[in-house]
PDB file of C-alpha atoms in Angstrom:
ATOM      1  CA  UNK W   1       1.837   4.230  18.650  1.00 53.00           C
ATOM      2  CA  UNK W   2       3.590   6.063  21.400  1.00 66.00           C
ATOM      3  CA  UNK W   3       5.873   7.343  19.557  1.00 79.00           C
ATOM      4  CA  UNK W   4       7.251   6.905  15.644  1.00 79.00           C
ATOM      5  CA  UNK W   5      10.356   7.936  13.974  1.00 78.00           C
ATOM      6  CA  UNK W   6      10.150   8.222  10.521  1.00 79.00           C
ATOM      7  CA  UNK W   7      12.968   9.232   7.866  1.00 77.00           C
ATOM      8  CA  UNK W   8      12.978   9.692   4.552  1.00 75.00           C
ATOM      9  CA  UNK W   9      16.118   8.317   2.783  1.00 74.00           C
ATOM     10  CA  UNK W  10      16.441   8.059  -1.201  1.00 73.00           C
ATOM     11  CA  UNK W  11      18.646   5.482  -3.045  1.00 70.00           C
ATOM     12  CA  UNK W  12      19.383   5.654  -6.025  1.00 71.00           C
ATOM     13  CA  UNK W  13      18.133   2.628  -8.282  1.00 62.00           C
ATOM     14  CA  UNK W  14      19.938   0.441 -10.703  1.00 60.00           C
ATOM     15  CA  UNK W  15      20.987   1.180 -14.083  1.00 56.00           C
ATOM     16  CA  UNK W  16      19.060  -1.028 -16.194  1.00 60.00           C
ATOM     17  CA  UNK W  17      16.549  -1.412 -13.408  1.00 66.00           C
ATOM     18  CA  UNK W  18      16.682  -4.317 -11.495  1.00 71.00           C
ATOM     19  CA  UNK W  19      13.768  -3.965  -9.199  1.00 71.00           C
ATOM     20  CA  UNK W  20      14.411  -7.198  -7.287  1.00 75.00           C
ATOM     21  CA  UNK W  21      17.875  -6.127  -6.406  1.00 76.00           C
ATOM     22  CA  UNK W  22      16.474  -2.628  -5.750  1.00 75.00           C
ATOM     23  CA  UNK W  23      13.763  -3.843  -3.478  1.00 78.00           C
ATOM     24  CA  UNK W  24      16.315  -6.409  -1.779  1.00 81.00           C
ATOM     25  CA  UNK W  25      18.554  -3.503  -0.904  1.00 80.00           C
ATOM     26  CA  UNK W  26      15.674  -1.687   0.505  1.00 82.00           C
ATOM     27  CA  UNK W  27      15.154  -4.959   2.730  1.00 83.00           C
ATOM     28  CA  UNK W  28      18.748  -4.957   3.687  1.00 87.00           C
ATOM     29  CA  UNK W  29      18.297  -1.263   5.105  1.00 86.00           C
ATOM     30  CA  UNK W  30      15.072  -2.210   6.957  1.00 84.00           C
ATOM     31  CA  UNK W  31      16.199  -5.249   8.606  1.00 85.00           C
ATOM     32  CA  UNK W  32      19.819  -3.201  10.032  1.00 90.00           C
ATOM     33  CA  UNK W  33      17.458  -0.756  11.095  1.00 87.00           C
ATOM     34  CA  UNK W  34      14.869  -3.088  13.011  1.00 87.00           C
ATOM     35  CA  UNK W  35      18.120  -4.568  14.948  1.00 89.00           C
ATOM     36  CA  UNK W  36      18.519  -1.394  16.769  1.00 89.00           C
ATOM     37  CA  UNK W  37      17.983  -1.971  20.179  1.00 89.00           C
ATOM     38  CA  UNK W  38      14.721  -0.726  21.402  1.00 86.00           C
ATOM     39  CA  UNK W  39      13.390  -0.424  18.713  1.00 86.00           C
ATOM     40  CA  UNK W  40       9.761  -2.093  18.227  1.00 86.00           C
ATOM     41  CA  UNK W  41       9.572  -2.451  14.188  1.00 89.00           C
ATOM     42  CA  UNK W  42      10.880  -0.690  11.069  1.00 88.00           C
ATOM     43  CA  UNK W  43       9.763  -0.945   7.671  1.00 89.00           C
ATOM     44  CA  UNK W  44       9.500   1.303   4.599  1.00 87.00           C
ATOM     45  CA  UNK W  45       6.820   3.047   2.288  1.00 90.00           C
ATOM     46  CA  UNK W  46       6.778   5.570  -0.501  1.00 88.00           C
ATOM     47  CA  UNK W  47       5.307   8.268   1.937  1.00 89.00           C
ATOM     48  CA  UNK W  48       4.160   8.121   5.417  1.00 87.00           C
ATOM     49  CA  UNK W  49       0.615  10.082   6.897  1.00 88.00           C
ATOM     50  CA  UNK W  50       0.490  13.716   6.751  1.00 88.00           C
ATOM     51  CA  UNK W  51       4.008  13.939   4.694  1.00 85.00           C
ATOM     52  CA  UNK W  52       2.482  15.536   1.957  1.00 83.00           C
ATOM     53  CA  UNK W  53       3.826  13.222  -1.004  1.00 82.00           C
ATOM     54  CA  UNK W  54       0.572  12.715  -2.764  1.00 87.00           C
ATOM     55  CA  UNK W  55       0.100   9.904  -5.230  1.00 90.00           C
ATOM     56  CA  UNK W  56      -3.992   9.783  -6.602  1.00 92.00           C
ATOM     57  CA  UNK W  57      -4.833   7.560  -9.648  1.00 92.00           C
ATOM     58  CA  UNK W  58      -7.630   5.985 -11.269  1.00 92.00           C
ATOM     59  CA  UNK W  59      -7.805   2.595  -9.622  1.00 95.00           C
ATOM     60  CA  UNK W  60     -10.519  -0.041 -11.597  1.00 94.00           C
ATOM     61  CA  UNK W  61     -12.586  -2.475  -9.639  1.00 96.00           C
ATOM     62  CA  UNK W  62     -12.822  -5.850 -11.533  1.00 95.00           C
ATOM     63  CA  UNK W  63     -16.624  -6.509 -10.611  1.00 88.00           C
ATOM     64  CA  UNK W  64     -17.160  -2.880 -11.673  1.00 89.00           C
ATOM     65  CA  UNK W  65     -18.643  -1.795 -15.353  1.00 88.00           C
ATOM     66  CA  UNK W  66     -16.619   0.859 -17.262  1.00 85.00           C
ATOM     67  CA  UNK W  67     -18.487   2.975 -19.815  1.00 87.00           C
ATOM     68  CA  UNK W  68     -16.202   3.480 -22.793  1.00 85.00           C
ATOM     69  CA  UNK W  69     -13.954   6.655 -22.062  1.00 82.00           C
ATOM     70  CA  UNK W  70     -15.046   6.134 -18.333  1.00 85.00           C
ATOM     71  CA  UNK W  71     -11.863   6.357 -15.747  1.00 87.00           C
ATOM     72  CA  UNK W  72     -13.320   5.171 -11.600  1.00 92.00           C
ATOM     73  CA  UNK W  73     -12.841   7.880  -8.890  1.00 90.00           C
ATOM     74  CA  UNK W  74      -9.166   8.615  -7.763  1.00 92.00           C
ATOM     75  CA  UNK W  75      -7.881   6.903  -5.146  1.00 95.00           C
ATOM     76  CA  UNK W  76      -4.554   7.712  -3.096  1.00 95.00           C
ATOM     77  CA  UNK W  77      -1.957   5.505  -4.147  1.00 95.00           C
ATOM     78  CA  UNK W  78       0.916   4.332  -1.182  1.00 95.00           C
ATOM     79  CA  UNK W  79       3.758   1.782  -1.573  1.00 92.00           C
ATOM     80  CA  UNK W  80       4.383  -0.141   1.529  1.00 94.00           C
ATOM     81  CA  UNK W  81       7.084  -2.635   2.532  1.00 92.00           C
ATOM     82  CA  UNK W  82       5.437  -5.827   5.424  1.00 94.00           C
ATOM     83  CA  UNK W  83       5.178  -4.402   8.935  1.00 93.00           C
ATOM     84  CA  UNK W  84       4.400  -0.951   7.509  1.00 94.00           C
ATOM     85  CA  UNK W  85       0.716  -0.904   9.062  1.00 95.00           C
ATOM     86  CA  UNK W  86       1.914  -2.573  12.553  1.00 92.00           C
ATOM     87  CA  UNK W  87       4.891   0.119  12.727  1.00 91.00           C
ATOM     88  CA  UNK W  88       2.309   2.542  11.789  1.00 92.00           C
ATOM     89  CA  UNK W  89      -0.291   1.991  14.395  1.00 91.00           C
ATOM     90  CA  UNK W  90      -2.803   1.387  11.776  1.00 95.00           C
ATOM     91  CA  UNK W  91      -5.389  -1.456  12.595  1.00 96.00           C
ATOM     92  CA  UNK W  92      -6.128  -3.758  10.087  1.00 97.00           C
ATOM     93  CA  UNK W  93      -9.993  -4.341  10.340  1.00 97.00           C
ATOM     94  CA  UNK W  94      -9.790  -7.114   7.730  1.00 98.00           C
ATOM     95  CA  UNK W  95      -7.267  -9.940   6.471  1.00 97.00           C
ATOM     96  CA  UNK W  96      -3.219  -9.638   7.130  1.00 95.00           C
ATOM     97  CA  UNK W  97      -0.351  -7.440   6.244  1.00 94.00           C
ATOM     98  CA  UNK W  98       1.371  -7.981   2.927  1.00 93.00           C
ATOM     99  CA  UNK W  99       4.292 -10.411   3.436  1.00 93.00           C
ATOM    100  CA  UNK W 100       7.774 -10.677   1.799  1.00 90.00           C
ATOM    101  CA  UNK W 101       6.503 -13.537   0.357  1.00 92.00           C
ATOM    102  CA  UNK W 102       3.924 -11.866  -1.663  1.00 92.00           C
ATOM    103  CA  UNK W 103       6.173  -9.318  -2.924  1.00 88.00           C
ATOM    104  CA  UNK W 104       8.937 -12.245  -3.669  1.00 86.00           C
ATOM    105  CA  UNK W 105       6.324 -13.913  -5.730  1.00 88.00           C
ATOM    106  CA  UNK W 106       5.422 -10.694  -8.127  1.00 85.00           C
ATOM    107  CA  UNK W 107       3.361  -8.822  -5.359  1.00 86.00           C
ATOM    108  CA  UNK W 108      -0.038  -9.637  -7.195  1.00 94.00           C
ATOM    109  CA  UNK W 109      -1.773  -8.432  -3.870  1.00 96.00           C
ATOM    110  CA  UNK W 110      -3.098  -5.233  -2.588  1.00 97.00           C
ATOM    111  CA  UNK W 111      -4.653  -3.534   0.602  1.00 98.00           C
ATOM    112  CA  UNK W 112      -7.312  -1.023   0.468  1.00 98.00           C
ATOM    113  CA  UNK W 113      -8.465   1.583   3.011  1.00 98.00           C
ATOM    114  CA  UNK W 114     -11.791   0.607   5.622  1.00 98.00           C
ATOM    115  CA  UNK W 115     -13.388   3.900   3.620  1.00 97.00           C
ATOM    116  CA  UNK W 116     -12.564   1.901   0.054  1.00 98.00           C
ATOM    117  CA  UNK W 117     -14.168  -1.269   1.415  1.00 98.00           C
ATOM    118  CA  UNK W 118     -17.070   0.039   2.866  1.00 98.00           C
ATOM    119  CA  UNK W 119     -17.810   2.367  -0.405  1.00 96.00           C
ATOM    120  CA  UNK W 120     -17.281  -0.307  -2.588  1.00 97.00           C
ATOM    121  CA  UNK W 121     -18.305  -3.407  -1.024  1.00 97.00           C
ATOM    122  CA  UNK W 122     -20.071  -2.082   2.147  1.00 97.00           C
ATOM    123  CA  UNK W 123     -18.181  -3.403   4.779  1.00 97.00           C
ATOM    124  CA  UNK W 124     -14.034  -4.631   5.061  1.00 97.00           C
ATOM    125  CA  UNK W 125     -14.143  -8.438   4.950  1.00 97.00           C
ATOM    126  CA  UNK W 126     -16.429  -8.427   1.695  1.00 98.00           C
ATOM    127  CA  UNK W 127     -13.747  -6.392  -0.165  1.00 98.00           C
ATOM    128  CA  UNK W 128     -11.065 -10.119   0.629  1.00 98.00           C
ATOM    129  CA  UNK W 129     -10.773 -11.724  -2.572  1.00 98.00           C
ATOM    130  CA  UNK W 130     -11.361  -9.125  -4.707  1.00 98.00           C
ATOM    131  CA  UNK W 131      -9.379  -7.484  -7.411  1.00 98.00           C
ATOM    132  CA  UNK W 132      -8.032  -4.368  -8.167  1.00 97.00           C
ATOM    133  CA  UNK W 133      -5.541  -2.487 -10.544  1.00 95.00           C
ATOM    134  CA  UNK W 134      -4.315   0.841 -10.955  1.00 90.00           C
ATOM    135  CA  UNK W 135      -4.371   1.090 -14.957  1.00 85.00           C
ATOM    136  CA  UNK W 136      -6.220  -1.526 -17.914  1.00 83.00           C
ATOM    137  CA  UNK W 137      -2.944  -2.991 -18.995  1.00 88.00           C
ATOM    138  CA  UNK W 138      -1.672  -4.072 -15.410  1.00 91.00           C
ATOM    139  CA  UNK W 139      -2.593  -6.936 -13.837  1.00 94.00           C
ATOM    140  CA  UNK W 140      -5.197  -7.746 -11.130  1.00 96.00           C
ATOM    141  CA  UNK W 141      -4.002  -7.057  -7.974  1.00 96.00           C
ATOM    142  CA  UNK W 142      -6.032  -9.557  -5.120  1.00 97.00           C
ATOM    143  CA  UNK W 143      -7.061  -7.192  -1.784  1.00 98.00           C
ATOM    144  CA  UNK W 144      -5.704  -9.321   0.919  1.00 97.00           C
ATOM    145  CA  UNK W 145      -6.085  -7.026   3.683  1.00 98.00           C
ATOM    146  CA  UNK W 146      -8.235  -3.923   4.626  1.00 98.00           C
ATOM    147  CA  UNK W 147      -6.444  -1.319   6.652  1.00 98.00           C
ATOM    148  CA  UNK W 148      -8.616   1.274   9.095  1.00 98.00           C
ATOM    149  CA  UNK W 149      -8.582   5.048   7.778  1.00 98.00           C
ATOM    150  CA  UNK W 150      -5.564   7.489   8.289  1.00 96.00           C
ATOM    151  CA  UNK W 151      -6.179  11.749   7.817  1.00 95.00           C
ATOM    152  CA  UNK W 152      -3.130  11.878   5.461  1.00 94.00           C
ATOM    153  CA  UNK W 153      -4.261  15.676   4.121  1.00 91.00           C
ATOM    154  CA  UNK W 154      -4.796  17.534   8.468  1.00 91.00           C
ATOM    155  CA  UNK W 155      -7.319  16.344  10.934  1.00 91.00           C
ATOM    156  CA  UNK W 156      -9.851  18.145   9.694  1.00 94.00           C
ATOM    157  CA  UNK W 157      -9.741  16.916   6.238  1.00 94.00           C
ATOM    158  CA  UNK W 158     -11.817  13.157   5.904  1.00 96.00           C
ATOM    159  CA  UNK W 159      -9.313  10.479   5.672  1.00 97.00           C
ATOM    160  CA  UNK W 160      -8.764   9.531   1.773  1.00 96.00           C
ATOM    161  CA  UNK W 161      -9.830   6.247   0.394  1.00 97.00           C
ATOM    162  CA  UNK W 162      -6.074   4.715  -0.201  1.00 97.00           C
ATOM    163  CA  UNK W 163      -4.965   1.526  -2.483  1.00 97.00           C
ATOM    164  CA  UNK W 164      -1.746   0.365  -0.936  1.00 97.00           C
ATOM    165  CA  UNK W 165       0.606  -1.869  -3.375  1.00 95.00           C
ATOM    166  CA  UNK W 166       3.610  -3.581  -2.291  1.00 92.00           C
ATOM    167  CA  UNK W 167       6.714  -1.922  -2.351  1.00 86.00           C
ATOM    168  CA  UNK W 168       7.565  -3.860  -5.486  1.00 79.00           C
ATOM    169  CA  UNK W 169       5.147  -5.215  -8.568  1.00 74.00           C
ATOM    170  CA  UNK W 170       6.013  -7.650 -11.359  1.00 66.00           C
TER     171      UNK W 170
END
């Protein structure tokens, strides 16, 4: 894009945890926000490109063989609200955005980087359909949408391969 403001705002979650309030709130903010006039879209995330918050984890493929003991490559790990790859300038070169709807319904979905796709299944729209998750005792996460690459570590760093959740996961 031309030009993007981003902030970074904490709030302070619910005692007791009540991530559907939590993430509601966090909807709340976003919409006040995207009423500003002039402003194109807003949404949130749990660290933008080049911020240097730095999530990597394990992340297992479900058509993928594990040895026993054996952890898959680290992949960055971002939590994005809808809109965050439109507000973002990032392409998608395969499938949608997440939606509210999919995170109102558990957020069972995921979106991978082109890089991810193409190492994995060779090319974006092969990756649709399949299944990820970041640890053995979470659920499957379906990859609904492939995003194109973003340098997240300087421009002269390649872009990392990135798993992006929703903002909020049953």
């Amino acid at each position: 894009p031309h030009e993007v403001q981003t902030a970074r705002i904490s709030i302070i979650g619910p005692a007791g945890g009540d991530d559907r309030a939590f993430t509601q709130t966090q909807r709340q903010i976003v919409d006040r926000i995207a009423a500003i006039p002039c402003l194109e879209s807003a949404t949130f995330a749990s660290a933008v490109p080049m911020e240097g918050r730095v999530n990597n984890s394990s992340v297992f493929v479900e058509d993928q063989t594990y040895s026993a003991g054996e952890t898959p490559p680290l992949r960055r790990n971002k939590y994005v609200a809808p809109g965050y790859f439109r507000t973002m300038g990032t392409r998608m070169t395969a499938g949608p955005d997440i939606t509210w709807i999919d995170i109102e319904n558990g957020g069972y979905v995921a979106l991978i980087s082109e890089n991810f796709a193409r190492e994995v299944w060779g090319e974006p729209a092969a990756a649709l359909g399949k299944r990820v998750r970041e640890i053995t005792t979470n659920p499957w996460r379906e990859i609904v949408g492939v995003a194109g690459d973003v340098y997240d570590d300087g421009a002269h760093v390649a872009p990392p391969a990135v798993v992006y959740w929703p903002a909020m996961m049953d």
